[in-house]
Coordinates of C-alpha atoms and ligand atoms in Angstrom, one line a residue:
Chain E
X1 CA 22.8 16.0 -6.7
X2 CA 19.2 16.8 -5.6
X3 CA 17.8 14.9 -8.5
X4 CA 19.8 11.9 -7.7
X5 CA 18.4 12.0 -4.1
X6 CA 14.9 12.2 -5.6
X7 CA 13.4 15.0 -3.6
X8 CA 12.3 17.0 -6.6
X9 CA 11.2 14.0 -8.7
X10 CA 7.4 14.4 -9.1
X11 CA 7.1 10.7 -9.8
X12 CA 8.4 9.8 -6.4
X13 CA 6.0 7.8 -4.3
X14 CA 3.9 9.6 -1.8
X15 CA 5.1 13.2 -2.2
X16 CA 3.4 14.5 1.0
X17 CA 2.2 18.0 0.7
X18 CA 2.6 20.3 3.7
X19 CA -1.0 20.2 4.7
X20 CA -1.4 16.5 4.1
X21 CA 1.8 15.8 5.9
X22 CA 0.8 17.5 9.1
X23 CA -2.9 16.6 8.8
X24 CA -2.5 12.9 8.4
X25 CA 0.5 12.2 10.6
X26 CA -1.8 11.9 13.5
X27 CA -3.5 8.8 12.2
X28 CA -2.5 6.7 9.3
X29 CA 1.3 7.3 9.2
X30 CA 1.9 7.2 12.9
X31 CA 1.4 3.6 13.5
X32 CA 3.3 2.5 10.5
X33 CA 6.2 4.8 11.4
X34 CA 6.5 3.4 14.9
X35 CA 5.7 -0.2 14.1
X36 CA 7.8 -0.5 11.0
X37 CA 10.7 1.7 12.1
X38 CA 11.6 0.0 15.3
X39 CA 15.3 -0.1 14.4
X40 CA 15.3 3.7 14.0
X41 CA 13.5 4.2 17.3
X42 CA 15.9 1.8 19.0
X43 CA 18.9 3.8 17.7
X44 CA 17.7 6.9 19.4
X45 CA 17.0 4.9 22.6
X46 CA 20.5 3.7 22.5
X47 CA 22.0 7.1 22.1
X48 CA 20.1 8.4 25.1
X49 CA 21.1 5.4 27.1
X50 CA 24.7 5.8 26.2
X51 CA 24.6 9.5 27.2
X52 CA 22.5 9.0 30.2
X53 CA 24.9 10.5 32.7
X54 CA 25.7 13.5 30.6
X55 CA 22.1 14.3 29.9
X56 CA 21.6 15.1 33.6
X57 CA 20.2 18.6 34.1
X58 CA 20.4 19.3 30.4
X59 CA 17.7 21.1 28.5
X60 CA 16.6 19.2 25.4
X61 CA 14.4 20.0 22.4
X62 CA 12.8 17.1 20.5
X63 CA 11.7 18.6 17.2
X64 CA 9.0 16.8 15.2
X65 CA 8.5 14.6 18.2
X66 CA 5.5 12.6 16.9
X67 CA 4.2 10.4 19.7
X68 CA 7.0 11.9 21.8
X69 CA 8.9 8.6 22.1
X70 CA 12.3 10.3 22.1
X71 CA 11.3 12.8 24.8
X72 CA 9.9 9.9 26.8
X73 CA 13.2 8.0 26.5
X74 CA 15.0 11.1 27.8
X75 CA 13.1 11.0 31.0
X76 CA 12.9 7.3 31.3
X77 CA 16.6 6.7 30.8
X78 CA 18.2 10.0 32.0
X79 CA 17.5 13.1 34.1
X80 CA 17.3 16.1 31.9
X81 CA 16.0 19.3 33.6
X82 CA 13.6 20.0 30.8
X83 CA 12.5 18.5 27.5
X84 CA 10.6 20.6 24.9
X85 CA 8.7 18.2 22.7
X86 CA 7.7 20.1 19.5
X87 CA 5.1 18.7 17.1
X88 CA 3.3 20.6 14.4
X89 CA 0.5 18.1 13.8
X90 CA -2.6 17.4 15.8
X91 CA -0.7 14.4 17.1
X92 CA 0.6 16.9 19.8
X93 CA -2.6 16.4 21.8
X94 CA -1.9 12.7 22.0
X95 CA 1.7 13.4 22.9
X96 CA 0.5 15.5 25.8
X97 CA -1.6 12.6 27.0
X98 CA 1.2 10.1 26.7
X99 CA 3.5 12.4 28.7
X100 CA 1.0 12.7 31.4
X101 CA 0.1 9.0 31.4
X102 CA 3.7 8.2 32.0
X103 CA 4.0 10.8 34.8
X104 CA 6.6 12.8 32.9
X105 CA 4.6 16.1 32.6
X106 CA 6.8 18.0 35.0
X107 CA 9.8 17.5 32.8
X108 CA 8.3 17.3 29.3
X109 CA 6.6 20.3 27.8
X110 CA 4.7 19.6 24.6
X111 CA 4.5 22.5 22.2
X112 CA 2.2 22.3 19.2
X113 CA 3.6 24.4 16.3
X114 CA 6.2 24.5 13.6
X115 CA 9.9 25.1 14.2
X116 CA 9.6 28.7 12.8
X117 CA 6.7 29.6 15.1
X118 CA 7.3 28.1 18.5
X119 CA 8.5 30.2 21.4
X120 CA 10.6 28.6 24.2
X121 CA 11.4 30.3 27.5
X122 CA 15.1 29.4 27.1
X123 CA 17.7 28.0 24.8
X124 CA 18.5 24.3 24.9
X125 CA 21.7 22.2 25.3
X126 CA 20.7 19.4 23.0
X127 CA 18.5 19.5 19.8
X128 CA 17.4 16.0 18.9
X129 CA 15.2 15.2 15.9
X130 CA 14.4 12.2 13.8
X131 CA 14.2 14.2 10.7
X132 CA 15.5 11.7 8.2
X133 CA 13.3 10.4 5.4
X134 CA 13.6 8.3 2.4
X135 CA 17.0 9.0 0.8
X136 CA 17.8 11.0 3.8
X137 CA 16.3 14.3 2.8
X138 CA 13.0 13.3 1.4
X139 CA 10.8 14.5 4.2
X140 CA 12.2 18.1 3.9
X141 CA 12.2 18.3 7.6
X142 CA 15.9 19.2 7.8
X143 CA 15.1 22.9 7.1
X144 CA 13.0 23.1 10.2
X145 CA 15.8 21.5 12.2
X146 CA 18.2 24.2 11.0
X147 CA 15.8 27.0 11.8
X148 CA 15.3 25.6 15.3
X149 CA 19.0 25.2 15.8
X150 CA 19.8 28.8 14.9
X151 CA 17.2 30.2 17.3
X152 CA 17.1 27.7 20.2
X153 CA 20.4 25.8 20.5
X154 CA 22.8 27.5 22.8
X155 CA 26.4 28.2 21.7
X156 CA 28.3 25.0 22.1
X157 CA 25.1 22.9 22.2
X158 CA 24.8 19.4 20.7
X159 CA 22.9 18.4 17.6
X160 CA 21.5 14.8 17.4
X161 CA 22.2 13.6 14.8
X162 CA 25.4 15.6 14.5
X163 CA 26.1 14.6 10.9
X164 CA 24.5 12.6 8.1
X165 CA 25.6 11.0 4.8
X166 CA 23.8 9.7 1.8
X167 CA 25.5 6.8 0.1
X168 CA 24.9 5.4 -3.4
X169 CA 26.0 2.2 -5.0
X170 CA 25.3 1.2 -8.6
X171 CA 23.6 -2.2 -8.6
X172 CA 21.9 -4.9 -10.6
X173 CA 18.4 -6.1 -9.7
X174 CA 18.2 -9.2 -12.0
X175 CA 15.8 -11.2 -10.0
X176 CA 13.4 -8.3 -9.4
X177 CA 13.7 -7.5 -13.1
X178 CA 12.9 -11.1 -14.1
X179 CA 10.0 -11.3 -11.7
X180 CA 8.4 -8.1 -12.9
X181 CA 9.3 -8.2 -16.6
X182 CA 9.8 -11.9 -17.6
X183 CA 6.4 -12.7 -16.3
X184 CA 4.8 -11.1 -19.4
X185 CA 6.7 -13.3 -21.8
X186 CA 4.5 -16.4 -21.6
X187 CA 1.8 -16.3 -18.9
X188 CA -0.7 -19.1 -19.4
X189 CA 1.0 -19.9 -22.7
X190 CA 0.1 -16.5 -24.1
X191 CA 2.4 -13.7 -25.4
X192 CA 2.0 -10.7 -23.2
X193 CA 5.1 -8.9 -24.3
X194 CA 3.2 -5.8 -25.5
X195 CA 2.6 -5.1 -21.8
X196 CA 6.3 -5.1 -21.0
X197 CA 6.7 -1.3 -21.6
X198 CA 3.8 -0.7 -19.2
X199 CA 5.5 -3.0 -16.6
X200 CA 8.8 -1.3 -17.1
X201 CA 7.2 2.1 -16.6
X202 CA 5.4 0.9 -13.5
X203 CA 8.2 -0.9 -11.9
X204 CA 11.4 0.7 -13.1
X205 CA 11.0 4.4 -13.5
X206 CA 10.1 5.2 -9.9
X207 CA 12.2 4.7 -6.8
X208 CA 11.5 1.4 -5.2
X209 CA 11.6 1.6 -1.4
X210 CA 12.7 -1.1 1.0
X211 CA 14.5 -3.0 -1.7
X212 CA 16.9 -5.6 -0.4
X213 CA 20.2 -5.9 -2.1
X214 CA 22.9 -8.5 -1.6
X215 CA 26.6 -7.7 -1.7
X216 CA 26.8 -9.5 -5.0
X217 CA 24.3 -7.1 -6.5
X218 CA 26.7 -4.2 -6.1
X219 CA 28.7 -3.3 -9.2
X220 CA 31.1 -1.0 -7.4
X221 CA 32.1 0.1 -3.9
X222 CA 29.5 2.4 -2.3
X223 CA 30.2 6.1 -2.3
X224 CA 29.1 8.9 -0.1
X225 CA 27.4 11.4 -2.4
X226 CA 26.2 13.9 0.2
X227 CA 27.6 14.6 3.6
X228 CA 25.9 17.0 6.0
X229 CA 27.4 18.6 9.1
X230 CA 24.4 19.5 11.2
X231 CA 26.4 22.3 13.0
X232 CA 27.4 24.2 9.9
X233 CA 24.8 23.3 7.3
X234 CA 22.7 26.4 6.3
X235 CA 19.1 26.6 5.0
X236 CA 20.5 28.1 1.7
X237 CA 22.6 25.0 1.2
X238 CA 19.5 22.9 0.8
X239 CA 18.3 24.7 -2.3
X240 CA 20.8 23.0 -4.5
X241 CA 23.0 20.2 -3.3
X242 CA 25.7 18.9 -5.5
X243 CA 27.5 15.7 -4.8
X244 CA 30.4 14.3 -6.7
X245 CA 30.3 10.6 -7.3
X246 CA 32.7 8.4 -9.0
X247 CA 32.3 4.6 -9.2
X248 CA 34.8 2.2 -10.6
X249 CA 32.6 -0.6 -11.9
X250 CA 34.2 -3.9 -10.9
X251 CA 32.0 -6.5 -12.5
X252 CA 30.1 -7.2 -15.7
X253 CA 26.4 -7.0 -15.2
X254 CA 23.3 -5.1 -16.2
X255 CA 23.1 -1.8 -14.4
X256 CA 19.6 -1.5 -13.1
X257 CA 19.9 1.5 -10.9
X258 CA 21.4 3.0 -7.7
X259 CA 20.7 1.8 -4.3
X260 CA 20.8 4.6 -1.7
X261 CA 20.9 4.6 2.1
X262 CA 22.0 7.0 4.7
X263 CA 24.1 7.0 7.9
X264 CA 23.7 9.4 10.8
X265 CA 26.2 10.1 13.6
X266 CA 25.4 11.2 17.1
X267 CA 28.2 13.0 19.0
X268 CA 28.7 11.9 22.5
X269 CA 27.9 14.6 25.1
X270 CA 30.9 13.5 27.1
X271 CA 34.1 15.3 26.1
X272 CA 36.2 12.9 24.2
X273 CA 33.4 10.3 24.2
X274 CA 32.9 8.0 21.2
X275 CA 30.6 9.0 18.4
X276 CA 27.6 6.7 18.1
X277 CA 27.1 5.8 14.4
X278 CA 23.8 4.6 13.1
X279 CA 23.3 3.0 9.7
X280 CA 19.6 3.8 9.6
X281 CA 19.1 2.2 6.3
X282 CA 21.9 -0.3 6.2
X283 CA 22.9 -1.7 2.9
X284 CA 22.5 -5.5 2.6
X285 CA 19.7 -5.4 5.1
X286 CA 15.9 -4.9 5.2
X287 CA 15.6 -1.2 4.8
X288 CA 17.7 0.0 1.9
X289 CA 16.0 2.4 -0.4
X290 CA 16.6 1.9 -4.0
X291 CA 16.5 4.7 -6.5
X292 CA 16.0 2.9 -9.8
X293 CA 17.5 4.6 -12.8
X294 CA 16.2 3.9 -16.2
X295 CA 16.9 0.3 -17.2
X296 CA 20.0 -0.1 -19.3
X297 CA 19.6 -3.0 -21.6
Chain J
X1 CA -28.0 -5.1 3.3
X2 CA -26.0 -2.6 1.2
X3 CA -24.4 -1.1 4.3
X4 CA -23.3 -4.5 5.5
X5 CA -21.6 -5.1 2.2
X6 CA -19.8 -1.8 2.6
X7 CA -20.3 -0.3 -0.8
X8 CA -21.6 3.0 0.4
X9 CA -19.3 3.4 3.4
X10 CA -17.2 6.4 2.6
X11 CA -14.4 5.1 4.9
X12 CA -13.9 2.1 2.7
X13 CA -10.4 1.8 1.3
X14 CA -9.9 3.1 -2.1
X15 CA -13.3 4.1 -3.3
X16 CA -12.5 4.5 -7.0
X17 CA -14.3 7.3 -8.7
X18 CA -15.5 6.7 -12.2
X19 CA -12.8 8.7 -13.8
X20 CA -10.1 7.5 -11.6
X21 CA -11.3 3.9 -12.1
X22 CA -11.1 4.0 -15.9
X23 CA -8.2 6.3 -16.0
X24 CA -5.8 4.4 -13.9
X25 CA -6.7 0.9 -14.7
X26 CA -4.3 0.9 -17.6
X27 CA -1.3 1.1 -15.4
X28 CA -1.1 0.7 -11.7
X29 CA -4.0 -1.6 -11.2
X30 CA -3.5 -3.8 -14.0
X31 CA -0.4 -5.6 -12.8
X32 CA -1.7 -6.1 -9.4
X33 CA -5.0 -7.4 -10.7
X34 CA -3.3 -10.0 -12.9
X35 CA -0.4 -10.8 -10.6
X36 CA -2.3 -11.1 -7.4
X37 CA -5.5 -12.6 -8.7
X38 CA -4.1 -15.7 -10.4
X39 CA -6.7 -17.9 -8.7
X40 CA -9.5 -15.8 -10.2
X41 CA -7.9 -15.9 -13.7
X42 CA -7.3 -19.6 -13.3
X43 CA -11.0 -20.1 -12.5
X44 CA -12.1 -18.5 -15.8
X45 CA -9.5 -20.5 -17.7
X46 CA -10.9 -23.7 -16.2
X47 CA -14.5 -22.8 -17.1
X48 CA -13.5 -22.1 -20.7
X49 CA -11.5 -25.4 -20.8
X50 CA -14.4 -27.4 -19.4
X51 CA -16.8 -25.9 -22.0
X52 CA -14.3 -26.0 -24.8
X53 CA -16.4 -28.2 -27.1
X54 CA -19.6 -26.3 -26.5
X55 CA -18.0 -23.0 -27.2
X56 CA -17.3 -24.0 -30.8
X57 CA -18.9 -21.5 -33.2
X58 CA -20.4 -19.5 -30.3
X59 CA -20.3 -15.7 -30.2
X60 CA -18.9 -14.4 -26.9
X61 CA -18.8 -11.0 -25.2
X62 CA -16.1 -10.4 -22.6
X63 CA -17.2 -7.3 -20.8
X64 CA -14.6 -5.2 -18.9
X65 CA -12.0 -7.4 -20.4
X66 CA -8.9 -5.6 -19.1
X67 CA -5.9 -7.1 -20.8
X68 CA -8.3 -9.5 -22.6
X69 CA -7.0 -12.6 -20.8
X70 CA -10.5 -14.2 -20.9
X71 CA -11.0 -13.5 -24.6
X72 CA -7.5 -14.9 -25.3
X73 CA -8.4 -18.0 -23.3
X74 CA -11.5 -18.5 -25.5
X75 CA -9.5 -18.6 -28.7
X76 CA -6.6 -20.5 -27.1
X77 CA -8.7 -23.2 -25.6
X78 CA -11.9 -23.3 -27.8
X79 CA -13.2 -22.3 -31.2
X80 CA -15.7 -19.5 -30.8
X81 CA -16.8 -17.8 -34.0
X82 CA -16.4 -14.3 -32.6
X83 CA -15.3 -12.8 -29.3
X84 CA -16.2 -9.1 -28.5
X85 CA -13.7 -7.9 -25.9
X86 CA -15.1 -4.7 -24.4
X87 CA -13.0 -2.4 -22.3
X88 CA -13.8 1.2 -21.3
X89 CA -10.4 2.2 -20.2
X90 CA -7.4 3.1 -22.4
X91 CA -6.1 -0.4 -21.6
X92 CA -8.1 -1.3 -24.7
X93 CA -5.2 -0.2 -26.9
X94 CA -3.0 -2.7 -25.3
X95 CA -5.6 -5.3 -25.4
X96 CA -5.7 -4.8 -29.2
X97 CA -1.9 -5.3 -29.4
X98 CA -2.1 -8.4 -27.3
X99 CA -4.8 -9.9 -29.4
X100 CA -2.7 -9.2 -32.6
X101 CA 0.5 -10.4 -31.0
X102 CA -1.1 -13.7 -30.3
X103 CA -2.5 -14.0 -33.8
X104 CA -6.1 -13.9 -32.6
X105 CA -7.3 -10.7 -34.3
X106 CA -9.5 -12.5 -36.8
X107 CA -11.7 -13.9 -34.0
X108 CA -11.3 -11.3 -31.2
X109 CA -12.7 -7.7 -31.8
X110 CA -11.7 -5.2 -29.2
X111 CA -14.2 -2.5 -28.5
X112 CA -13.3 0.5 -26.4
X113 CA -16.3 1.9 -24.6
X114 CA -18.8 1.4 -21.8
X115 CA -21.4 -1.3 -21.7
X116 CA -24.2 1.3 -22.3
X117 CA -22.4 2.9 -25.3
X118 CA -21.0 0.0 -27.4
X119 CA -22.5 -1.2 -30.6
X120 CA -22.2 -4.8 -31.7
X121 CA -23.2 -6.1 -35.1
X122 CA -25.0 -9.0 -33.5
X123 CA -26.2 -10.5 -30.3
X124 CA -24.0 -13.0 -28.5
X125 CA -24.5 -16.5 -27.1
X126 CA -22.3 -16.1 -24.0
X127 CA -21.7 -13.0 -21.9
X128 CA -18.7 -13.5 -19.7
X129 CA -17.3 -10.9 -17.3
X130 CA -15.1 -10.8 -14.3
X131 CA -17.1 -8.1 -12.6
X132 CA -16.8 -9.2 -9.0
X133 CA -15.0 -6.9 -6.6
X134 CA -14.3 -6.8 -2.9
X135 CA -17.4 -8.1 -1.0
X136 CA -18.7 -9.1 -4.4
X137 CA -20.4 -5.9 -5.4
X138 CA -17.8 -3.3 -4.5
X139 CA -16.6 -2.4 -8.0
X140 CA -20.2 -1.6 -9.1
X141 CA -19.5 -3.2 -12.4
X142 CA -22.5 -5.5 -12.1
X143 CA -24.8 -2.8 -13.4
X144 CA -22.9 -2.6 -16.7
X145 CA -23.1 -6.4 -17.0
X146 CA -26.9 -6.2 -16.7
X147 CA -27.2 -3.5 -19.3
X148 CA -25.0 -5.5 -21.7
X149 CA -27.1 -8.6 -21.0
X150 CA -30.4 -6.9 -21.8
X151 CA -29.1 -5.5 -25.1
X152 CA -26.6 -8.0 -26.4
X153 CA -27.3 -11.5 -25.0
X154 CA -29.6 -13.5 -27.2
X155 CA -32.7 -15.2 -25.7
X156 CA -31.5 -18.4 -24.2
X157 CA -27.9 -17.2 -24.0
X158 CA -25.5 -18.0 -21.2
X159 CA -24.2 -15.7 -18.4
X160 CA -20.8 -16.4 -16.9
X161 CA -21.0 -16.2 -14.0
X162 CA -24.6 -17.4 -13.9
X163 CA -25.1 -16.7 -10.2
X164 CA -23.3 -15.2 -7.3
X165 CA -23.6 -15.2 -3.5
X166 CA -22.1 -13.1 -0.7
X167 CA -21.5 -15.1 2.5
X168 CA -20.9 -13.7 6.0
X169 CA -19.6 -15.3 9.1
X170 CA -19.2 -13.6 12.5
X171 CA -15.7 -14.1 13.8
X172 CA -13.1 -13.3 16.3
X173 CA -9.7 -11.8 15.4
X174 CA -7.9 -12.2 18.7
X175 CA -4.4 -12.4 17.4
X176 CA -4.8 -9.4 15.0
X177 CA -6.4 -7.5 17.8
X178 CA -3.6 -8.3 20.1
X179 CA -1.0 -7.4 17.5
X180 CA -2.5 -4.0 16.7
X181 CA -3.9 -3.1 20.1
X182 CA -1.8 -4.7 22.8
X183 CA 1.3 -3.3 21.3
X184 CA 0.5 0.1 22.8
X185 CA 0.3 -1.2 26.3
X186 CA 4.0 -1.3 27.2
X187 CA 6.3 -0.6 24.2
X188 CA 9.9 0.1 25.4
X189 CA 8.6 0.0 29.0
X190 CA 6.4 3.0 28.4
X191 CA 2.6 3.4 28.7
X192 CA 1.2 4.2 25.2
X193 CA -2.4 3.3 26.0
X194 CA -3.7 6.8 25.1
X195 CA -3.0 5.9 21.5
X196 CA -5.2 2.8 21.7
X197 CA -8.3 4.7 20.5
X198 CA -6.4 5.9 17.5
X199 CA -5.2 2.4 16.8
X200 CA -8.7 1.1 17.2
X201 CA -10.0 3.7 14.7
X202 CA -7.2 2.9 12.3
X203 CA -7.4 -0.8 12.3
X204 CA -10.9 -1.7 13.4
X205 CA -13.4 0.7 11.9
X206 CA -12.5 0.0 8.3
X207 CA -12.9 -3.2 6.3
X208 CA -9.7 -5.2 6.3
X209 CA -9.0 -7.0 3.1
X210 CA -7.2 -10.3 2.6
X211 CA -7.6 -11.2 6.2
X212 CA -6.9 -14.8 6.9
X213 CA -9.3 -16.6 9.2
X214 CA -9.1 -20.1 10.6
X215 CA -12.2 -22.3 11.1
X216 CA -11.7 -21.9 14.9
X217 CA -12.1 -18.1 14.4
X218 CA -15.7 -18.5 13.3
X219 CA -18.4 -18.0 15.9
X220 CA -21.2 -19.5 13.9
X221 CA -21.9 -21.3 10.6
X222 CA -21.5 -19.1 7.6
X223 CA -24.6 -17.7 6.0
X224 CA -25.4 -16.5 2.5
X225 CA -26.6 -12.9 2.9
X226 CA -27.1 -12.0 -0.7
X227 CA -27.8 -14.3 -3.7
X228 CA -27.9 -13.0 -7.3
X229 CA -29.3 -14.8 -10.3
X230 CA -27.5 -13.2 -13.2
X231 CA -30.4 -14.0 -15.6
X232 CA -33.2 -12.3 -13.6
X233 CA -31.4 -9.6 -11.6
X234 CA -32.5 -6.1 -12.6
X235 CA -30.6 -2.8 -12.4
X236 CA -33.3 -1.5 -10.1
X237 CA -32.6 -4.3 -7.7
X238 CA -29.1 -2.9 -7.1
X239 CA -30.4 0.3 -5.6
X240 CA -31.2 -1.3 -2.4
X241 CA -30.3 -4.9 -1.5
X242 CA -31.6 -6.4 1.6
X243 CA -30.3 -9.7 2.9
X244 CA -31.6 -11.6 5.9
X245 CA -29.0 -13.1 8.1
X246 CA -29.4 -15.1 11.2
X247 CA -26.4 -16.6 13.1
X248 CA -26.6 -19.0 15.9
X249 CA -23.4 -18.2 17.9
X250 CA -21.9 -21.5 18.9
X251 CA -18.9 -20.5 21.0
X252 CA -18.0 -17.9 23.7
X253 CA -15.5 -15.4 22.3
X254 CA -15.1 -11.7 21.5
X255 CA -17.0 -10.8 18.3
X256 CA -14.6 -8.7 16.3
X257 CA -16.5 -8.5 13.1
X258 CA -17.8 -10.3 10.0
X259 CA -15.7 -12.0 7.5
X260 CA -17.2 -11.9 4.0
X261 CA -16.5 -13.8 0.8
X262 CA -18.3 -14.6 -2.3
X263 CA -19.0 -17.6 -4.5
X264 CA -19.8 -17.5 -8.2
X265 CA -21.3 -20.3 -10.3
X266 CA -20.8 -20.9 -14.0
X267 CA -23.5 -22.9 -15.8
X268 CA -22.3 -25.5 -18.2
X269 CA -23.0 -24.8 -21.9
X270 CA -23.8 -28.4 -22.4
X271 CA -27.4 -29.3 -21.6
X272 CA -27.5 -31.1 -18.3
X273 CA -23.8 -30.4 -17.7
X274 CA -22.4 -29.8 -14.3
X275 CA -22.2 -26.3 -12.9
X276 CA -18.7 -25.1 -12.2
X277 CA -18.6 -23.5 -8.8
X278 CA -15.8 -21.1 -7.8
X279 CA -15.1 -19.9 -4.4
X280 CA -13.3 -16.8 -5.5
X281 CA -12.5 -15.6 -2.1
X282 CA -12.6 -18.8 -0.2
X283 CA -12.9 -18.8 3.6
X284 CA -10.0 -20.2 5.5
X285 CA -7.7 -19.3 2.7
X286 CA -5.6 -16.4 1.6
X287 CA -8.2 -14.2 0.0
X288 CA -11.0 -13.7 2.4
X289 CA -12.2 -10.2 2.8
X290 CA -13.1 -9.1 6.3
X291 CA -15.6 -6.5 7.1
X292 CA -14.7 -5.5 10.5
X293 CA -17.6 -4.3 12.6
X294 CA -17.0 -2.1 15.6
X295 CA -15.1 -3.9 18.3
X296 CA -17.3 -5.3 21.0
X297 CA -15.5 -5.5 24.3
Ligands
CA1 CA1 11.6 10.4 9.6
CA2 CA1 -12.9 -7.6 -10.5

């Protein structure tokens, strides 16, 4: 459900407003995005590398291109006929400079504007976008991707990613709980337990990002709660998403919340080619996003 | 100078406004303050322990007491006749609970209000406060301490801390510079140098907190730029502080900025006793605050 994915929870960390989102992306966020998300950038690089031959003479749109790294990969690793790098924020000016600096300005056209405003001279064969946010949908950018798809992707064109899934697993977070809650029991030989409700509110009622879980923290097998087909998904579908989930709890433990991550798939451009699957926020690794539910004692 | 200390620089991180400061302190900040500043808390604990005998039957005011940890230490480690724990934020309600929970409510009186508003039934022998912020003066709380001193500290009473100094040293930050700037030169085999000015603005025009420097990073001997005597300092003195500094650069290197830290001293309550000196943000350790100047190439 949408609530489970957290997009409408006002307590979620950093709920970027539209203006703030586009206004700040040029500075503060940018570096962090690129520096901390190397695995995501590397995944796109790999997809382009794997489809290098098939990208030849293709027209590509890179939506929400940021620095333009994906567009640059296209020209560096393949021979597309044209890449439209679309960026709404003022970052676009820097993207233009980067394209020129790398000598790619004959192939890459940078367009500053939103998906719903931009005008292209032609439709494209491939629409690539790194639209995924925390808990997959958090950045809300998927709507722009669908609008761009409906207007600018030719019939039979390719969406990258082609599909996406949000996976949940109920889990315990005993050591985190102990660290954040047990601390108040006897610091410096004093009783600080009256602050435990504050600590609980601070640390256990908001989603915790980049939480690391171990297989032994999971109380059941993970379950895909939402699956998106990027070819058939409609803007209207985004208004209310319902996902069924059913967990068979396999061990006795304190249920501290759900850990969520997502997986995206990239269809091969070659007929019959293998689909490249990317666990962008792999469980049991550094980047899992945890949605903490209320603590159950 | 005040500019050098950064308090009036609007680009400084997190310039708490009055309302925000007192409004949020009850939740978000609190935990960080206590959890991350164990060395500071431990310093106050040590001062109280060292003066345990002399604190007997003394009246103490703990200004801006937060959770009340210093007040609790007073009763846990010594026998003051009365402790007035003063806190302006809504944290005061929790402080009251903590005092009661530890059975100290006959000695500790929690007063919610600002230094300029509170009314005490008597003057005190000791005014203790953890008023120091980044670059010593950043939290602006020192003014409240002076107002409380002038009204509520008896003649001949003791100020804790008794004096404070802000120390600067010019330094290089080569590895940090390389990490944040050289990255853009050839990531993924692409030329990202057009982003270097953005990176420079992002990472080198704002103070960087908790920067670790090594002795070999210093280009000269450290120098006390501002020294405060907490007995004679006046509110008016805070409006414009001038500090002379003079460094004799001893090595050839790129000057990346100044590293700043502060030292506070606690006079012993015993006549002729040793002064307890605390490097709250010791150089060459984990907590040095760096004020980055513009990069000099
Ligand atoms: Ca993203
Ligand atoms: Ca402080």
